[in-house]
JSON list of C-alpha atoms in Angstrom, two decimals:
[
{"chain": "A", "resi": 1, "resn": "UNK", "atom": "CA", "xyz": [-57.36, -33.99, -14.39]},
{"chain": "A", "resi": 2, "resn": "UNK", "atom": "CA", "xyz": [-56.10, -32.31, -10.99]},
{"chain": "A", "resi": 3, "resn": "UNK", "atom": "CA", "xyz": [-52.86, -32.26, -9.99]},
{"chain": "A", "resi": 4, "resn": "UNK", "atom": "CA", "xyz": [-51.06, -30.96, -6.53]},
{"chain": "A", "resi": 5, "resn": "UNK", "atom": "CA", "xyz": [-47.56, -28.36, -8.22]},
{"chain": "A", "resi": 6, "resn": "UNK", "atom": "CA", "xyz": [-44.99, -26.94, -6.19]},
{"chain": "A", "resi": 7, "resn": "UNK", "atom": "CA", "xyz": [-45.15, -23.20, -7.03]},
{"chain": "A", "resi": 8, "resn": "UNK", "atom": "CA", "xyz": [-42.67, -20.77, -5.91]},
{"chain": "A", "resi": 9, "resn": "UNK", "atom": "CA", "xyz": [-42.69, -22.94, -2.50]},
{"chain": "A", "resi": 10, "resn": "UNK", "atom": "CA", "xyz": [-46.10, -22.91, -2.39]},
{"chain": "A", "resi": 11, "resn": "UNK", "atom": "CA", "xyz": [-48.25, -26.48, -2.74]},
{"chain": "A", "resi": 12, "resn": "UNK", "atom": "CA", "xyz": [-51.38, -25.18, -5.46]},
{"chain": "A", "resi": 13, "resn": "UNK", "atom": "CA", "xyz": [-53.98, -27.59, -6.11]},
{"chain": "A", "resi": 14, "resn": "UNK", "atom": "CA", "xyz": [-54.50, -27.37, -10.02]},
{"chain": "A", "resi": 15, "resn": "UNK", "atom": "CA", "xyz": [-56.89, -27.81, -12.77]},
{"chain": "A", "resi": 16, "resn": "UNK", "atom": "CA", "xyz": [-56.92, -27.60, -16.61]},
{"chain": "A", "resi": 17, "resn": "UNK", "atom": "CA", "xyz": [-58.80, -24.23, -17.90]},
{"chain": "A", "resi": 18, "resn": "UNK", "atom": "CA", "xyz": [-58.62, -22.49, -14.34]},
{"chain": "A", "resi": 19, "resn": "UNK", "atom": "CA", "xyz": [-57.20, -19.34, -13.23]},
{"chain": "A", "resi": 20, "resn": "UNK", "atom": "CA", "xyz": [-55.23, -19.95, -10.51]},
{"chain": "A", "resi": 21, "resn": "UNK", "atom": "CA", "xyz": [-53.65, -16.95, -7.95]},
{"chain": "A", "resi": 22, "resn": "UNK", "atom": "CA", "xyz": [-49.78, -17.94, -7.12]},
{"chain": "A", "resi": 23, "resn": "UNK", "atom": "CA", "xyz": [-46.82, -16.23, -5.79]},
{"chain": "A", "resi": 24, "resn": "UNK", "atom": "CA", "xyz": [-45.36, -13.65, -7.91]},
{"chain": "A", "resi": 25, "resn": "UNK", "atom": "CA", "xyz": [-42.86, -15.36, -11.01]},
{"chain": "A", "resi": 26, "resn": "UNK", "atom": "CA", "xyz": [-41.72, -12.24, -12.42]},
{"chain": "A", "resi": 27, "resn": "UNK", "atom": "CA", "xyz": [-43.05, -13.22, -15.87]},
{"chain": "A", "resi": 28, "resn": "UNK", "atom": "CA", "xyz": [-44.49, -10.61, -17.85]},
{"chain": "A", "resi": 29, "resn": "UNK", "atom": "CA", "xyz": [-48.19, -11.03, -19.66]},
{"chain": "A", "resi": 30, "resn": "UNK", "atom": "CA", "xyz": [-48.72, -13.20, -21.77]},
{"chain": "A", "resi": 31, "resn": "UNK", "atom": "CA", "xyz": [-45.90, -15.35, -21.29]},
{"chain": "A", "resi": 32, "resn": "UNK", "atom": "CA", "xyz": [-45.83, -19.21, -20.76]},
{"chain": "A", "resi": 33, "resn": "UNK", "atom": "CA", "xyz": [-45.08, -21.40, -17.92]},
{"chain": "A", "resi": 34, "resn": "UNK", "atom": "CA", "xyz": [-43.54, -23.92, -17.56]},
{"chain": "A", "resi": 35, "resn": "UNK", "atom": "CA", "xyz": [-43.66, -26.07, -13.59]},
{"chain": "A", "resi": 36, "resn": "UNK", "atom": "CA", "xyz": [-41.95, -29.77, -13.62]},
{"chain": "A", "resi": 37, "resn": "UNK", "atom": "CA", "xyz": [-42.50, -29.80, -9.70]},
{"chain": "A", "resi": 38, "resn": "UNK", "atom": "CA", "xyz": [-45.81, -31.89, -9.69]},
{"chain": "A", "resi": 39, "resn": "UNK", "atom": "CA", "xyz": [-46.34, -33.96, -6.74]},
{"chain": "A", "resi": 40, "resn": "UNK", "atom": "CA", "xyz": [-49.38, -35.16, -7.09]},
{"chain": "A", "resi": 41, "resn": "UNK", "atom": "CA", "xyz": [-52.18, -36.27, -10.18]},
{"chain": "A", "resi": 42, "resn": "UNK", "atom": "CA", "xyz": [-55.27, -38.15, -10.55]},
{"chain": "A", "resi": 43, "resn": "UNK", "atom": "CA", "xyz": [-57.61, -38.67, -13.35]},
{"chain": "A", "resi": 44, "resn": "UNK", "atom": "CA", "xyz": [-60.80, -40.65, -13.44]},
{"chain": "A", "resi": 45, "resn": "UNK", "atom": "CA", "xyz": [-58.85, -43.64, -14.05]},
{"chain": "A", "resi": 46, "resn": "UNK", "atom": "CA", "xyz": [-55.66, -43.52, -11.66]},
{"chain": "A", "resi": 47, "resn": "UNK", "atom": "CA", "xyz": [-54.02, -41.89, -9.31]},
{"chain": "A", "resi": 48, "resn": "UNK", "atom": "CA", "xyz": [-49.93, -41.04, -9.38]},
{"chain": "A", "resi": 49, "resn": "UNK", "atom": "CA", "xyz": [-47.83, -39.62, -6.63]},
{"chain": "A", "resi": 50, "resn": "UNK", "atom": "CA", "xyz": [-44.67, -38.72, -6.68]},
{"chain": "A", "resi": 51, "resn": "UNK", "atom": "CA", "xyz": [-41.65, -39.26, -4.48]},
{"chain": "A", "resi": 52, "resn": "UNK", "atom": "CA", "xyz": [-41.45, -36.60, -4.03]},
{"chain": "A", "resi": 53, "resn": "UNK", "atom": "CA", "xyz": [-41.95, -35.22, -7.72]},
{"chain": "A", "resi": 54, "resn": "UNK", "atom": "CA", "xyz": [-43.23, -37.23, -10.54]},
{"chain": "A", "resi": 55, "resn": "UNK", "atom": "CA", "xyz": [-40.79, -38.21, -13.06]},
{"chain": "A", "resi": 56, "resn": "UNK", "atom": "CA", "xyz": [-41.43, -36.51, -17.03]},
{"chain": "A", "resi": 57, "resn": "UNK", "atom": "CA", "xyz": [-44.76, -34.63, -15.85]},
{"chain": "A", "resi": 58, "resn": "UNK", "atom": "CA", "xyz": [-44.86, -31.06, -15.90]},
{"chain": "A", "resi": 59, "resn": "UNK", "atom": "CA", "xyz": [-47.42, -28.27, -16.54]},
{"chain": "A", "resi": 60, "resn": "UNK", "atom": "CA", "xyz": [-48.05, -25.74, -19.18]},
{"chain": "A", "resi": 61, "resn": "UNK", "atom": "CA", "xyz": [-49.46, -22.42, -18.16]},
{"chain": "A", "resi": 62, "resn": "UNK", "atom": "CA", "xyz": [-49.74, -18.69, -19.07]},
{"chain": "A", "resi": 63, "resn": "UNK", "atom": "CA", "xyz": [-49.34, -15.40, -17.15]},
{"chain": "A", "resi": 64, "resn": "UNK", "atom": "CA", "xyz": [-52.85, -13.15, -16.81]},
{"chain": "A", "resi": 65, "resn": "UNK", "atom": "CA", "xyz": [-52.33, -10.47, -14.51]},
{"chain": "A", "resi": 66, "resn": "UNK", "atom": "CA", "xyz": [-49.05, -9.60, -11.92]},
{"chain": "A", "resi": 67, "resn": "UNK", "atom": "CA", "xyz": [-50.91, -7.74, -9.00]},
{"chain": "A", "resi": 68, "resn": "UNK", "atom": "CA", "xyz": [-50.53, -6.44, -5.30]},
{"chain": "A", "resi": 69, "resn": "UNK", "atom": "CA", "xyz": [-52.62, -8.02, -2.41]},
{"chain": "A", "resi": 70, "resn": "UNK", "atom": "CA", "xyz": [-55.06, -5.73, -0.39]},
{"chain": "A", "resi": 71, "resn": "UNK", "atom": "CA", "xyz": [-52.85, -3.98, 2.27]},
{"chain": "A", "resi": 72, "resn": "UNK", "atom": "CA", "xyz": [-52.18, -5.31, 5.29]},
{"chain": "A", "resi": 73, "resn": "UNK", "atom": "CA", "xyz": [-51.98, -3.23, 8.41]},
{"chain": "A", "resi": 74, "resn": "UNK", "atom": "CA", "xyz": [-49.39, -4.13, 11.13]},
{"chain": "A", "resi": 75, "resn": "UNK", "atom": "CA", "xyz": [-49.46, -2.47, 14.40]},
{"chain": "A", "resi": 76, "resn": "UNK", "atom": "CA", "xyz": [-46.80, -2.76, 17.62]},
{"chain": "A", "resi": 77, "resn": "UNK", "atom": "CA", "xyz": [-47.35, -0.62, 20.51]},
{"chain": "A", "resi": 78, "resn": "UNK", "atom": "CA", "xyz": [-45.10, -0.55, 23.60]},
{"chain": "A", "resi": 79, "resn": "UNK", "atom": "CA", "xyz": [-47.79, 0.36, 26.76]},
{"chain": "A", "resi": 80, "resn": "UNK", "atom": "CA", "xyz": [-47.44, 3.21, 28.89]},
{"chain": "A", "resi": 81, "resn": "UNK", "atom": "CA", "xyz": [-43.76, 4.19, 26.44]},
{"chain": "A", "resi": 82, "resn": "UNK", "atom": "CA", "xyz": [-45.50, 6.29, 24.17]},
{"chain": "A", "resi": 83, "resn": "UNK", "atom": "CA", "xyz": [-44.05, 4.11, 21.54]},
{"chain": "A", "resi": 84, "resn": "UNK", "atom": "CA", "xyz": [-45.94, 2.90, 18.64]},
{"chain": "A", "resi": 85, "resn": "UNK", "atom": "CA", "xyz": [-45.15, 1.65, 14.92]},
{"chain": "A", "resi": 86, "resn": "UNK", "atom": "CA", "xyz": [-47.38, 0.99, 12.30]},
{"chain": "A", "resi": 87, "resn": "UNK", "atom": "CA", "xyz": [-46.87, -0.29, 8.56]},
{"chain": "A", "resi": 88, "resn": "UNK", "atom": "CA", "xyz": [-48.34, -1.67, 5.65]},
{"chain": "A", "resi": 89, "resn": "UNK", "atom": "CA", "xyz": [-47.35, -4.38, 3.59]},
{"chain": "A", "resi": 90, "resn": "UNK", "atom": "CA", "xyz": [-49.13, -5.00, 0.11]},
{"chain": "A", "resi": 91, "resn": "UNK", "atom": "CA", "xyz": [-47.79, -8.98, -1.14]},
{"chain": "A", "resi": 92, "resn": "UNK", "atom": "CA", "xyz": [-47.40, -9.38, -4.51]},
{"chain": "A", "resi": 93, "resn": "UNK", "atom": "CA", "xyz": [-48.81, -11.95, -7.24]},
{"chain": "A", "resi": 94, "resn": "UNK", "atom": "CA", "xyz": [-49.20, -13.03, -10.37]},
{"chain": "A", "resi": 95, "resn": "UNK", "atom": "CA", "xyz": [-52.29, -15.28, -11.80]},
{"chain": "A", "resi": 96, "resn": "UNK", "atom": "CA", "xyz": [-51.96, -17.65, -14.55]},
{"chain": "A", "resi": 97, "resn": "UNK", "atom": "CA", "xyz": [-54.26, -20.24, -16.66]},
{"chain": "A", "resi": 98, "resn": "UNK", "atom": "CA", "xyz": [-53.13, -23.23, -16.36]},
{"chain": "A", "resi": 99, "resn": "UNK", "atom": "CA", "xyz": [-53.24, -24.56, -19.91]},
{"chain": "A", "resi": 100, "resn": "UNK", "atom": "CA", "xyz": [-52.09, -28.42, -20.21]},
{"chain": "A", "resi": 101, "resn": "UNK", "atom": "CA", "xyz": [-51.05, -31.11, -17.69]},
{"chain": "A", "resi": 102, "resn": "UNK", "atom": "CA", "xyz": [-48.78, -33.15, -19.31]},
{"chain": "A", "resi": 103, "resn": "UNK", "atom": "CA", "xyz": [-47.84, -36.91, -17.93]}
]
């Protein structure tokens, strides 16, 4: 089953026994999930979209990891000012197995 979730703001295409790389939840490891924000599902059989959630579904998943992106570099310079500002920014996440997709 595959189903489209609204994560955090974030649309995540999802399926059962994955490990999927989301915005961080502030959930520690080890804990469950629970997102009732699904837009979208399909099996083999039929297709349901919401409108524009679906009514009753949710999903079931469980925290791995919380983590930091690689850093990103971010560099302004002002020509012939001798001005010049540079910064890093490292975003942060959290990965979770999704266990069950409930309908």
């Amino acid at each position: 089953m595959i189903a489209v979730v609204d994560i955090a703001g974030k649309q995540v295409k999802i399926q059962e026994n994955t490990v999927v790389k989301v915005p961080f939840l502030g959930k520690n490891e080890g804990e469950p999930v629970t997102f009732d924000r699904v837009l979208y599902a399909s099996d083999e059989k039929e297709i349901k979209i919401g409108t524009p959630v679906l009514e009753g579904a949710s999903v079931e998943a469980t925290v791995i990891k919380n983590g930091r992106e690689k850093k990103v570099i971010v560099f302004k310079k002002i020509p012939r000012k001798n001005h010049d500002k540079k910064n890093g920014h490292r975003q942060q996440f959290t990965e979770i197995k999704i266990d069950k997709i409930a309908l």
